[in-house]
Each structure stands twice: as structure tokens, then as C-alpha cells.
Amino acid sequence: MSTCNLNVNGSAVSAEIQPRTHLADFLREKLNLTGTHLGCEHGVCGACTLLVDGVPTRSCITFALACQQAEVTTIEGLDDDEITRELRAAFTREHGLQCGYCTPGMVVSARDVVLRMQDPSERDIRVAMSGNLCRCTGYVGIVRAIQSVIADRRGRGIAAIPNGNRTRLGPSGSGNATAVAAASVRPKANVASTAKTAEAPSAAAASLRDTSWKPQTTFTQSFTVGHPVDDVWNFFSDIGAVAACLPGASLAGEPVNGHVDGQIKIKVGPISAEFQGIADVTRDDATRTGTIVGAGKDKRSNSSTRGMIGYAVKPGDVENQTRVDLSIGFTLTGALAQFSRSGLIQDVAGRIIAVFVQNLETRLSHRSGGGEGEPAMVREFDAGALMRSMALGYVRRALRWLLRRS
């Protein structure tokens, strides 16, 4: 056991705890400050956000002992805070909360935005708040609430505080231990950032060379197109044309010996990612089968993925019809890993494949008809339809559950 000494909501607190105790658990279990909510417990959802020395902090992944002597402010400690009072009223007025589970962490992060951003655009606010997830509101009311508080405060002549009075580098609370000169830390941070950017392509290449890799999630999909099997198989040999059929995908140059560099953009509701990476494509004309092995990274969320798609092109059940069987395996790490549940991924994959098939049919018909130029195709994935279908599915399951009970 170790002694943890903190200043929580203006009061000195001391307790004996295990070194592995996280700050959120300490506050909830030792001090009964249950306004700090636990969601993912991986530092992703933002429900546990509070202030350590005035800086928003993920308390579910912060050790309490790492914050020795720090000033900790939970949502309970912001009852009389001017910005928080204005945000509470704005959230109510703009319908910025529903179930309320994310609200304490959302308000803490929103307070930081109001405090340090002078005149942010809607996009600036969405980016700043992207570390706090809400499964109810759709974020529109939350963004409007923050915008209205900023506009009101700036209209009253209250300017933003640059950097929110932050003067330290390093993890929240770390400034209370042995001091480290900021000047000596800054260059290292910049060098590390530059090195990470430069090493991204080589990291993806190294990932592809890892022969011991096994996918975390696997599933199968099939689809049919109304064109002869030879036409479909020959079309699949054109990597650029295939990529053009995949919504959000683009190549960074011409493929060389089955090796390709490119990117794919995915947006589902408030979640957006742009994975840049590489892929190797192999084909077997004798069996009409192929394999695509790729790896990529989204710099914004620092999430990485590696995947493998196997496909087999076969004659369909009717003449001039082709069936394509897919086997898909992938691993997703980083902040976006929480969205890798098989059910959600299969739903997203199914809808992306549906758009791909629609574009494939358009391309093949354009080619067989001798058309010139580029045919009109769907370039972006309709995330709204996915969210509506998921909501409808939830309602249906709830109704079935209620009917069984009655």
C-alpha cells in the first residue's frame, strides 16, 4: 500500500491505496465522487474526464499516485464554476444531453474549449470534442451549446485564455514531481513526432512481413453481379479500377508488381478516419482466386489496422451471372479499436460492399456498352443509412423484448 495525497475539489485528501489504483476508482470508491463516470476504461470514450491541475485528464487510465499533490477537480467541484453553469444551461436549452452518462466528461471538455478557444468554427469544436463520445444526441445539440456559450462570453468582452493557462509539458499532475525544464523537453517531442510521421510507411511494410500475424476478427461475405465470370475476373486484374469502385478509396500512384500505396476514408456518424498504407495483391488465374493483404494507419487517432481479403470468382446460378465469395480478416488497434465489434464491422462492411457492387455493375456495363470516359458512380459511403438502420434494429429488438414479457 502507498499513501496518496491529493487536493480534491479544494480539500486535502490522503488515503492508503494500491499503486495500481486508477484515479477514477480512487475518487468513486474512496471519496464517493460518483459524478466521474466509467465507460470504456481504455481512455477512449471520455466519460471519465476531469481536471488535474486545470488540464482535462482521462481518469480511467491515470494512476492516482501519479498525481501526488495535484489539484483534482471533478464535475462535483464545478458546481459554482461560471463557465460550467453557463454550459449546463446551454446543454439543457439545446438538448445536448439525453441519458446523461457522457455529460460530466462532456461538460469538463466543453469548459476547456470555452476557456481557451477565442472564436472556433463548428469544425474546430467538433475536433476539440472528438475525444468525448455520445451514443444518444448525435452531437448537434452539444456543439450548438458550446457555440452559444462562447458567443455569449465573447459578446460580454470575456476573451479566451491562450492555452488555458497551461505552462507544463508531460502527463497531467507530473509537474508536482521532479521538475523537468520545458525547454529541454520540447525539441524531443518535436523530433519524436517527426520520426513517427516518417516511419509510418515502413511500419506498415514491416507489418506485412510479419508472417505470424493472425486476424482478430474474421467473417465471410458474398455477392453476385449480372455479368459473365470472365468479364468480372478480368476486371479484378485492374487494381486502379477496382479501387475506384470502393467508396472512399484512392491510390497514390500506379500499382507495381501487385504492390500498391493508397488510402481509404471512412466516416460513420461522428467517427471519421483516413487510413494511409500499403497492400500486396496476388491472383491465381487457374482457380480464379486472389488475396489482398494490407496495413495502414490513421494519423489523427493513431489507430492502426492490418487486414486480409481472400476472394473467389465463380459462375453464378444463372447464365451470365457471377458470384464472388469473400473471406475477410482484420486487426484494429488504437483509439478506434472499440468499434471493431464483429456485428458493427459486418454491418459497415456489408453496406460498403453493397456500394462497391453497385459501382462494379456500373463499370462493367459501361465497358461492355463501349462507353467513353468515367461513368457516374457512388464516391462516398452513406453513413446516415447505417445509423438509421442500426437505430431501427435497436427499436425492433426492444419491441420484441417487450412483447415477450407481456
Short mmCIF file of C-alpha atoms in Angstrom, two decimals:
data_model
loop_
_atom_site.label_atom_id
_atom_site.label_comp_id
_atom_site.label_asym_id
_atom_site.label_seq_id
_atom_site.Cartn_x
_atom_site.Cartn_y
_atom_site.Cartn_z
CA MET A 1 0.00 0.00 0.00
CA SER A 2 1.06 3.58 -0.69
CA THR A 3 -0.13 6.92 0.61
CA CYS A 4 -1.89 9.10 -1.94
CA ASN A 5 -2.09 12.81 -1.17
CA LEU A 6 -4.30 14.96 -3.39
CA ASN A 7 -6.23 18.20 -3.26
CA VAL A 8 -9.70 17.20 -4.50
CA ASN A 9 -12.26 19.94 -5.17
CA GLY A 10 -10.37 22.28 -2.84
CA SER A 11 -9.96 19.84 0.06
CA ALA A 12 -6.83 17.95 1.07
CA VAL A 13 -7.29 14.19 0.83
CA SER A 14 -4.97 11.40 1.99
CA ALA A 15 -5.55 7.64 1.74
CA GLU A 16 -3.69 4.35 1.58
CA ILE A 17 -4.19 2.71 -1.80
CA GLN A 18 -2.72 0.06 -4.06
CA PRO A 19 -0.16 1.51 -6.52
CA ARG A 20 -2.24 0.21 -9.42
CA THR A 21 -5.36 2.17 -8.38
CA HIS A 22 -6.63 4.45 -11.09
CA LEU A 23 -7.69 7.97 -10.27
CA ALA A 24 -11.33 7.33 -11.26
CA ASP A 25 -11.58 4.30 -8.97
CA PHE A 26 -9.97 6.25 -6.11
CA LEU A 27 -12.47 9.10 -6.46
CA ARG A 28 -15.51 6.86 -6.82
CA GLU A 29 -14.68 4.20 -4.24
CA LYS A 30 -12.72 6.13 -1.61
CA LEU A 31 -14.37 9.57 -1.83
CA ASN A 32 -17.82 8.62 -3.21
CA LEU A 33 -17.46 11.19 -6.01
CA THR A 34 -19.53 9.18 -8.48
CA GLY A 35 -20.05 12.05 -10.93
CA THR A 36 -16.90 10.77 -12.64
CA HIS A 37 -18.29 8.01 -14.85
CA LEU A 38 -16.50 4.94 -16.17
CA GLY A 39 -17.26 3.85 -19.72
CA CYS A 40 -14.67 2.12 -21.86
CA GLU A 41 -11.92 2.14 -19.16
CA HIS A 42 -9.41 2.41 -22.02
CA GLY A 43 -9.15 6.21 -22.23
CA VAL A 44 -11.25 6.34 -25.40
CA CYS A 45 -14.82 7.39 -24.62
CA GLY A 46 -14.08 10.44 -22.43
CA ALA A 47 -16.83 9.74 -19.85
CA CYS A 48 -14.24 9.81 -17.03
CA THR A 49 -12.74 13.20 -17.99
CA LEU A 50 -11.91 15.55 -15.11
CA LEU A 51 -9.34 18.26 -14.39
CA VAL A 52 -5.87 17.62 -12.98
CA ASP A 53 -4.05 20.90 -12.38
CA GLY A 54 -6.62 22.50 -14.67
CA VAL A 55 -6.00 20.14 -17.60
CA PRO A 56 -8.68 17.69 -18.88
CA THR A 57 -7.49 14.19 -18.00
CA ARG A 58 -8.68 10.64 -18.62
CA SER A 59 -9.00 9.43 -15.03
CA CYS A 60 -9.66 5.81 -16.00
CA ILE A 61 -6.09 5.39 -17.28
CA THR A 62 -4.33 7.77 -14.88
CA PHE A 63 -2.81 6.26 -11.75
CA ALA A 64 -3.83 8.16 -8.62
CA LEU A 65 -0.28 8.02 -7.27
CA ALA A 66 0.99 9.68 -10.46
CA CYS A 67 -0.93 12.78 -9.39
CA GLN A 68 0.62 13.21 -5.94
CA GLN A 69 -0.09 16.70 -4.55
CA ALA A 70 -2.03 17.68 -7.69
CA GLU A 71 -5.22 19.75 -7.80
CA VAL A 72 -8.02 17.43 -8.91
CA THR A 73 -11.39 18.89 -9.89
CA THR A 74 -14.33 16.60 -10.62
CA ILE A 75 -17.73 17.57 -12.03
CA GLU A 76 -18.92 17.99 -8.40
CA GLY A 77 -16.23 20.60 -7.86
CA LEU A 78 -17.52 22.69 -10.76
CA ASP A 79 -20.97 23.38 -9.26
CA ASP A 80 -20.16 27.05 -8.70
CA ASP A 81 -17.89 27.49 -11.73
CA GLU A 82 -19.16 30.27 -14.01
CA ILE A 83 -18.41 28.55 -17.34
CA THR A 84 -19.88 25.26 -16.15
CA ARG A 85 -23.11 26.97 -15.03
CA GLU A 86 -23.47 28.54 -18.46
CA LEU A 87 -22.74 25.22 -20.17
CA ARG A 88 -25.34 23.39 -18.04
CA ALA A 89 -27.99 25.90 -19.06
CA ALA A 90 -26.92 25.74 -22.73
CA PHE A 91 -26.88 21.91 -22.78
CA THR A 92 -30.43 21.94 -21.41
CA ARG A 93 -31.59 24.59 -23.85
CA GLU A 94 -30.02 22.94 -26.93
CA HIS A 95 -30.90 19.35 -25.92
CA GLY A 96 -27.21 18.48 -25.60
CA LEU A 97 -27.85 15.50 -23.35
CA GLN A 98 -30.18 12.55 -23.26
CA CYS A 99 -29.25 9.64 -20.99
CA GLY A 100 -26.63 11.86 -19.35
CA TYR A 101 -23.92 9.25 -18.90
CA CYS A 102 -21.36 11.08 -21.02
CA THR A 103 -22.40 14.52 -19.77
CA PRO A 104 -19.94 15.01 -16.84
CA GLY A 105 -16.93 14.32 -19.05
CA MET A 106 -18.52 16.21 -21.94
CA VAL A 107 -19.03 19.32 -19.79
CA VAL A 108 -15.45 19.21 -18.48
CA SER A 109 -14.07 19.05 -22.04
CA ALA A 110 -16.52 21.70 -23.26
CA ARG A 111 -15.41 24.00 -20.44
CA ASP A 112 -11.83 23.67 -21.66
CA VAL A 113 -12.92 24.61 -25.22
CA VAL A 114 -14.78 27.70 -23.96
CA LEU A 115 -11.82 28.68 -21.76
CA ARG A 116 -9.05 28.55 -24.36
CA MET A 117 -10.56 28.92 -27.88
CA GLN A 118 -11.35 32.51 -28.89
CA ASP A 119 -13.58 32.05 -31.95
CA PRO A 120 -13.65 28.39 -33.02
CA SER A 121 -15.59 27.19 -36.05
CA GLU A 122 -18.04 24.30 -35.79
CA ARG A 123 -15.33 22.01 -37.16
CA ASP A 124 -12.82 23.28 -34.58
CA ILE A 125 -15.26 22.45 -31.79
CA ARG A 126 -16.00 19.00 -33.21
CA VAL A 127 -12.29 18.24 -33.44
CA ALA A 128 -11.63 19.53 -29.92
CA MET A 129 -14.54 17.44 -28.56
CA SER A 130 -13.76 14.33 -30.60
CA GLY A 131 -12.30 12.58 -27.56
CA ASN A 132 -15.74 12.53 -25.88
CA LEU A 133 -18.24 10.07 -27.32
CA CYS A 134 -22.03 10.28 -27.03
CA ARG A 135 -24.32 7.47 -28.17
CA CYS A 136 -27.56 9.46 -27.82
CA THR A 137 -27.56 13.01 -29.12
CA GLY A 138 -25.77 12.99 -32.47
CA TYR A 139 -23.57 15.86 -31.17
CA VAL A 140 -25.53 18.67 -32.88
CA GLY A 141 -27.03 19.96 -29.63
CA ILE A 142 -23.69 19.65 -27.86
CA VAL A 143 -21.89 21.70 -30.49
CA ARG A 144 -24.63 24.34 -30.51
CA ALA A 145 -24.49 24.60 -26.74
CA ILE A 146 -20.74 25.21 -26.79
CA GLN A 147 -21.07 27.71 -29.64
CA SER A 148 -23.76 29.67 -27.79
CA VAL A 149 -21.69 29.92 -24.58
CA ILE A 150 -18.60 31.07 -26.49
CA ALA A 151 -20.61 33.65 -28.45
CA ASP A 152 -22.25 34.97 -25.28
CA ARG A 153 -18.99 35.25 -23.35
CA ARG A 154 -17.12 36.90 -26.22
CA GLY A 155 -20.06 39.29 -26.63
CA ARG A 156 -19.65 40.25 -22.97
CA GLY A 157 -15.99 41.01 -23.59
CA ILE A 158 -14.61 37.87 -21.92
CA ALA A 159 -11.67 36.76 -24.05
CA ALA A 160 -10.25 33.26 -24.26
CA ILE A 161 -7.15 32.41 -22.25
CA PRO A 162 -4.38 31.22 -24.63
CA ASN A 163 -3.54 27.57 -23.90
CA GLY A 164 -5.88 27.66 -20.91
CA ASN A 165 -3.03 28.85 -18.64
CA ARG A 166 -1.12 25.64 -19.31
CA THR A 167 2.58 26.03 -18.64
CA ARG A 168 3.77 22.43 -18.29
CA LEU A 169 4.54 19.58 -20.61
CA GLY A 170 4.08 15.94 -19.73
CA PRO A 171 1.23 13.94 -18.21
CA SER A 172 -1.28 15.76 -16.04
CA GLY A 173 -0.06 16.03 -12.46
CA SER A 174 3.53 15.21 -13.38
CA GLY A 175 4.66 18.78 -12.68
CA ASN A 176 4.34 18.10 -8.95
CA ALA A 177 7.20 15.61 -9.04
CA THR A 178 10.79 16.37 -10.03
CA ALA A 179 10.69 19.35 -12.38
CA VAL A 180 11.89 18.93 -15.94
CA ALA A 181 12.89 22.01 -17.90
CA ALA A 182 10.28 22.63 -20.58
CA ALA A 183 12.90 23.90 -23.00
CA SER A 184 14.74 20.58 -22.89
CA VAL A 185 11.57 18.62 -23.47
CA ARG A 186 10.07 20.50 -26.43
CA PRO A 187 12.69 19.61 -29.05
CA LYS A 188 12.47 15.93 -28.13
CA ALA A 189 8.70 15.96 -28.53
CA ASN A 190 9.02 17.55 -31.98
CA VAL A 191 11.69 15.10 -33.06
CA ALA A 192 9.60 12.16 -31.89
CA SER A 193 6.58 13.47 -33.78
CA THR A 194 8.60 13.87 -36.96
CA ALA A 195 10.09 10.42 -36.58
CA LYS A 196 6.67 8.84 -36.17
CA THR A 197 5.43 10.51 -39.35
CA ALA A 198 8.48 9.39 -41.33
CA GLU A 199 8.31 5.85 -40.03
CA ALA A 200 4.61 5.29 -40.82
CA PRO A 201 5.12 3.70 -44.28
CA SER A 202 7.99 1.50 -43.09
CA ALA A 203 5.92 0.39 -40.11
CA ALA A 204 3.14 -0.74 -42.44
CA ALA A 205 5.65 -2.61 -44.60
CA ALA A 206 7.08 -4.32 -41.53
CA SER A 207 3.57 -5.30 -40.50
CA LEU A 208 3.02 -7.04 -43.84
CA ARG A 209 6.26 -9.02 -43.41
CA ASP A 210 5.09 -10.42 -40.07
CA THR A 211 4.21 -14.00 -41.05
CA SER A 212 2.99 -14.86 -37.53
CA TRP A 213 0.11 -12.36 -37.72
CA LYS A 214 -3.38 -13.72 -37.14
CA PRO A 215 -6.56 -11.64 -37.62
CA GLN A 216 -8.50 -10.61 -34.54
CA THR A 217 -11.87 -10.74 -36.31
CA THR A 218 -12.92 -12.82 -39.33
CA PHE A 219 -16.14 -13.13 -41.31
CA THR A 220 -17.37 -14.01 -44.80
CA GLN A 221 -19.46 -12.15 -47.36
CA SER A 222 -20.76 -12.98 -50.85
CA PHE A 223 -22.30 -11.00 -53.67
CA THR A 224 -23.41 -11.51 -57.27
CA VAL A 225 -23.15 -9.34 -60.38
CA GLY A 226 -25.05 -9.69 -63.62
CA HIS A 227 -22.02 -10.15 -65.89
CA PRO A 228 -20.07 -13.18 -67.21
CA VAL A 229 -17.43 -14.65 -64.91
CA ASP A 230 -14.59 -13.95 -67.37
CA ASP A 231 -15.50 -10.27 -67.55
CA VAL A 232 -15.55 -9.97 -63.76
CA TRP A 233 -12.26 -11.85 -63.31
CA ASN A 234 -10.52 -9.73 -65.94
CA PHE A 235 -11.87 -6.55 -64.34
CA PHE A 236 -10.38 -7.57 -60.99
CA SER A 237 -6.92 -7.56 -62.59
CA ASP A 238 -7.19 -3.76 -62.93
CA ILE A 239 -6.32 -2.65 -59.38
CA GLY A 240 -6.96 1.01 -60.12
CA ALA A 241 -10.45 0.31 -61.50
CA VAL A 242 -11.30 -1.90 -58.52
CA ALA A 243 -10.14 0.81 -56.09
CA ALA A 244 -12.30 3.35 -57.92
CA CYS A 245 -15.35 1.18 -57.17
CA LEU A 246 -14.63 1.17 -53.43
CA PRO A 247 -16.17 4.26 -51.78
CA GLY A 248 -13.56 6.47 -50.13
CA ALA A 249 -10.56 4.60 -51.59
CA SER A 250 -7.83 6.12 -53.76
CA LEU A 251 -4.37 5.09 -54.96
CA ALA A 252 -1.16 7.08 -54.52
CA GLY A 253 0.33 6.12 -57.86
CA GLU A 254 0.27 3.16 -60.23
CA PRO A 255 0.50 -0.41 -58.84
CA VAL A 256 3.89 -2.08 -59.31
CA ASN A 257 4.04 -5.89 -59.43
CA GLY A 258 0.93 -6.22 -57.32
CA HIS A 259 2.15 -3.72 -54.72
CA VAL A 260 0.11 -0.56 -54.18
CA ASP A 261 0.15 2.52 -51.93
CA GLY A 262 -3.12 4.26 -51.15
CA GLN A 263 -5.64 5.44 -48.64
CA ILE A 264 -9.25 4.89 -47.65
CA LYS A 265 -11.56 7.32 -45.90
CA ILE A 266 -14.33 6.01 -43.67
CA LYS A 267 -16.97 8.09 -41.91
CA VAL A 268 -19.76 6.65 -39.80
CA GLY A 269 -21.72 9.25 -37.86
CA PRO A 270 -19.24 11.30 -35.81
CA ILE A 271 -16.43 8.81 -36.40
CA SER A 272 -14.10 9.54 -39.29
CA ALA A 273 -10.75 8.05 -40.21
CA GLU A 274 -8.32 8.18 -43.11
CA PHE A 275 -6.07 5.13 -43.22
CA GLN A 276 -2.92 5.51 -45.31
CA GLY A 277 -0.97 2.36 -46.07
CA ILE A 278 0.13 -0.31 -48.49
CA ALA A 279 -1.21 -3.56 -49.89
CA ASP A 280 0.04 -6.58 -51.83
CA VAL A 281 -2.29 -8.24 -54.33
CA THR A 282 -1.87 -11.79 -55.66
CA ARG A 283 -4.04 -13.67 -58.20
CA ASP A 284 -4.34 -17.23 -59.47
CA ASP A 285 -5.83 -17.39 -62.96
CA ALA A 286 -6.22 -21.19 -62.80
CA THR A 287 -8.57 -21.11 -59.80
CA ARG A 288 -9.85 -17.55 -60.23
CA THR A 289 -8.90 -16.71 -56.67
CA GLY A 290 -6.95 -13.82 -55.21
CA THR A 291 -5.66 -12.35 -51.97
CA ILE A 292 -5.24 -8.76 -50.80
CA VAL A 293 -3.05 -8.19 -47.73
CA GLY A 294 -2.78 -4.64 -46.44
CA ALA A 295 -1.82 -2.48 -43.48
CA GLY A 296 -2.42 1.16 -42.72
CA LYS A 297 -2.57 3.87 -40.07
CA ASP A 298 -4.88 6.75 -39.26
CA LYS A 299 -2.63 9.56 -38.01
CA ARG A 300 -5.43 11.54 -36.40
CA SER A 301 -6.48 8.79 -33.97
CA ASN A 302 -3.13 6.96 -34.01
CA SER A 303 -5.05 3.79 -34.86
CA SER A 304 -3.53 1.01 -36.97
CA THR A 305 -5.10 -1.80 -38.91
CA ARG A 306 -3.98 -4.86 -40.78
CA GLY A 307 -6.27 -6.97 -42.90
CA MET A 308 -6.52 -9.74 -45.42
CA ILE A 309 -9.22 -10.31 -48.02
CA GLY A 310 -9.44 -13.55 -49.94
CA TYR A 311 -11.80 -13.71 -52.91
CA ALA A 312 -13.03 -16.40 -55.29
CA VAL A 313 -14.82 -15.63 -58.57
CA LYS A 314 -17.30 -18.29 -59.64
CA PRO A 315 -20.14 -18.73 -62.16
CA GLY A 316 -23.49 -17.72 -60.71
CA ASP A 317 -26.68 -19.76 -60.54
CA VAL A 318 -27.98 -18.30 -63.80
CA GLU A 319 -26.32 -17.65 -67.14
CA ASN A 320 -24.09 -14.55 -67.39
CA GLN A 321 -24.09 -14.13 -63.64
CA THR A 322 -21.00 -14.19 -61.39
CA ARG A 323 -20.73 -14.93 -57.69
CA VAL A 324 -17.85 -13.54 -55.63
CA ASP A 325 -17.11 -15.11 -52.23
CA LEU A 326 -15.08 -13.03 -49.76
CA SER A 327 -13.26 -14.08 -46.61
CA ILE A 328 -12.23 -11.07 -44.51
CA GLY A 329 -9.91 -10.92 -41.51
CA PHE A 330 -8.55 -7.86 -39.74
CA THR A 331 -6.98 -6.46 -36.60
CA LEU A 332 -7.64 -2.90 -35.40
CA THR A 333 -5.61 -1.26 -32.65
CA GLY A 334 -5.57 2.20 -31.09
CA ALA A 335 -8.40 4.58 -30.25
CA LEU A 336 -10.71 3.14 -32.93
CA ALA A 337 -10.37 -0.43 -31.64
CA GLN A 338 -13.58 0.00 -29.61
CA PHE A 339 -15.51 -0.01 -32.89
CA SER A 340 -14.15 -3.39 -34.02
CA ARG A 341 -17.05 -5.42 -32.61
CA SER A 342 -17.86 -8.05 -35.22
CA GLY A 343 -21.55 -7.12 -35.51
CA LEU A 344 -20.85 -3.45 -36.18
CA ILE A 345 -17.97 -4.18 -38.53
CA GLN A 346 -20.02 -6.70 -40.53
CA ASP A 347 -22.84 -4.18 -40.88
CA VAL A 348 -20.43 -1.49 -42.08
CA ALA A 349 -18.64 -3.96 -44.39
CA GLY A 350 -21.94 -5.19 -45.81
CA ARG A 351 -23.01 -1.69 -46.74
CA ILE A 352 -19.63 -0.75 -48.19
CA ILE A 353 -19.69 -3.94 -50.27
CA ALA A 354 -23.22 -3.08 -51.47
CA VAL A 355 -21.93 0.28 -52.75
CA PHE A 356 -18.90 -1.47 -54.27
CA VAL A 357 -21.17 -3.92 -56.14
CA GLN A 358 -23.33 -1.04 -57.39
CA ASN A 359 -20.23 0.72 -58.74
CA LEU A 360 -18.88 -2.56 -60.15
CA GLU A 361 -22.11 -3.16 -62.09
CA THR A 362 -21.92 0.41 -63.42
CA ARG A 363 -18.30 -0.01 -64.54
CA LEU A 364 -18.85 -3.38 -66.21
CA SER A 365 -21.98 -2.17 -68.01
CA HIS A 366 -20.10 0.94 -69.14
CA ARG A 367 -17.25 -1.18 -70.51
CA SER A 368 -19.45 -3.75 -72.25
CA GLY A 369 -21.51 -0.96 -73.83
CA GLY A 370 -18.41 0.71 -75.25
CA GLY A 371 -18.89 3.83 -73.17
CA GLU A 372 -16.25 6.55 -73.06
CA GLY A 373 -14.92 8.48 -70.09
CA GLU A 374 -15.77 7.80 -66.46
CA PRO A 375 -19.25 6.51 -65.56
CA ALA A 376 -21.22 8.12 -62.74
CA MET A 377 -20.57 6.20 -59.54
CA VAL A 378 -21.14 6.49 -55.79
CA ARG A 379 -17.96 8.01 -54.35
CA GLU A 380 -18.86 8.21 -50.68
CA PHE A 381 -20.27 5.78 -48.16
CA ASP A 382 -23.77 6.72 -46.89
CA ALA A 383 -23.17 6.65 -43.13
CA GLY A 384 -26.61 8.08 -42.43
CA ALA A 385 -28.32 4.96 -43.76
CA LEU A 386 -26.17 2.80 -41.49
CA MET A 387 -27.01 4.83 -38.39
CA ARG A 388 -30.73 4.79 -39.26
CA SER A 389 -30.72 1.04 -39.80
CA MET A 390 -28.88 0.45 -36.52
CA ALA A 391 -31.39 2.62 -34.66
CA LEU A 392 -34.28 0.79 -36.36
CA GLY A 393 -32.73 -2.56 -35.43
CA TYR A 394 -32.46 -1.45 -31.80
CA VAL A 395 -36.13 -0.44 -31.75
CA ARG A 396 -37.18 -3.75 -33.26
CA ARG A 397 -35.17 -5.72 -30.69
CA ALA A 398 -36.66 -3.64 -27.88
CA LEU A 399 -40.19 -4.26 -29.17
CA ARG A 400 -39.58 -8.00 -29.43
CA TRP A 401 -38.26 -8.00 -25.85
CA LEU A 402 -41.33 -6.09 -24.60
CA LEU A 403 -43.73 -8.39 -26.46
CA ARG A 404 -42.09 -11.46 -24.93
CA ARG A 405 -42.56 -10.01 -21.44
CA SER A 406 -46.22 -9.11 -21.98
#
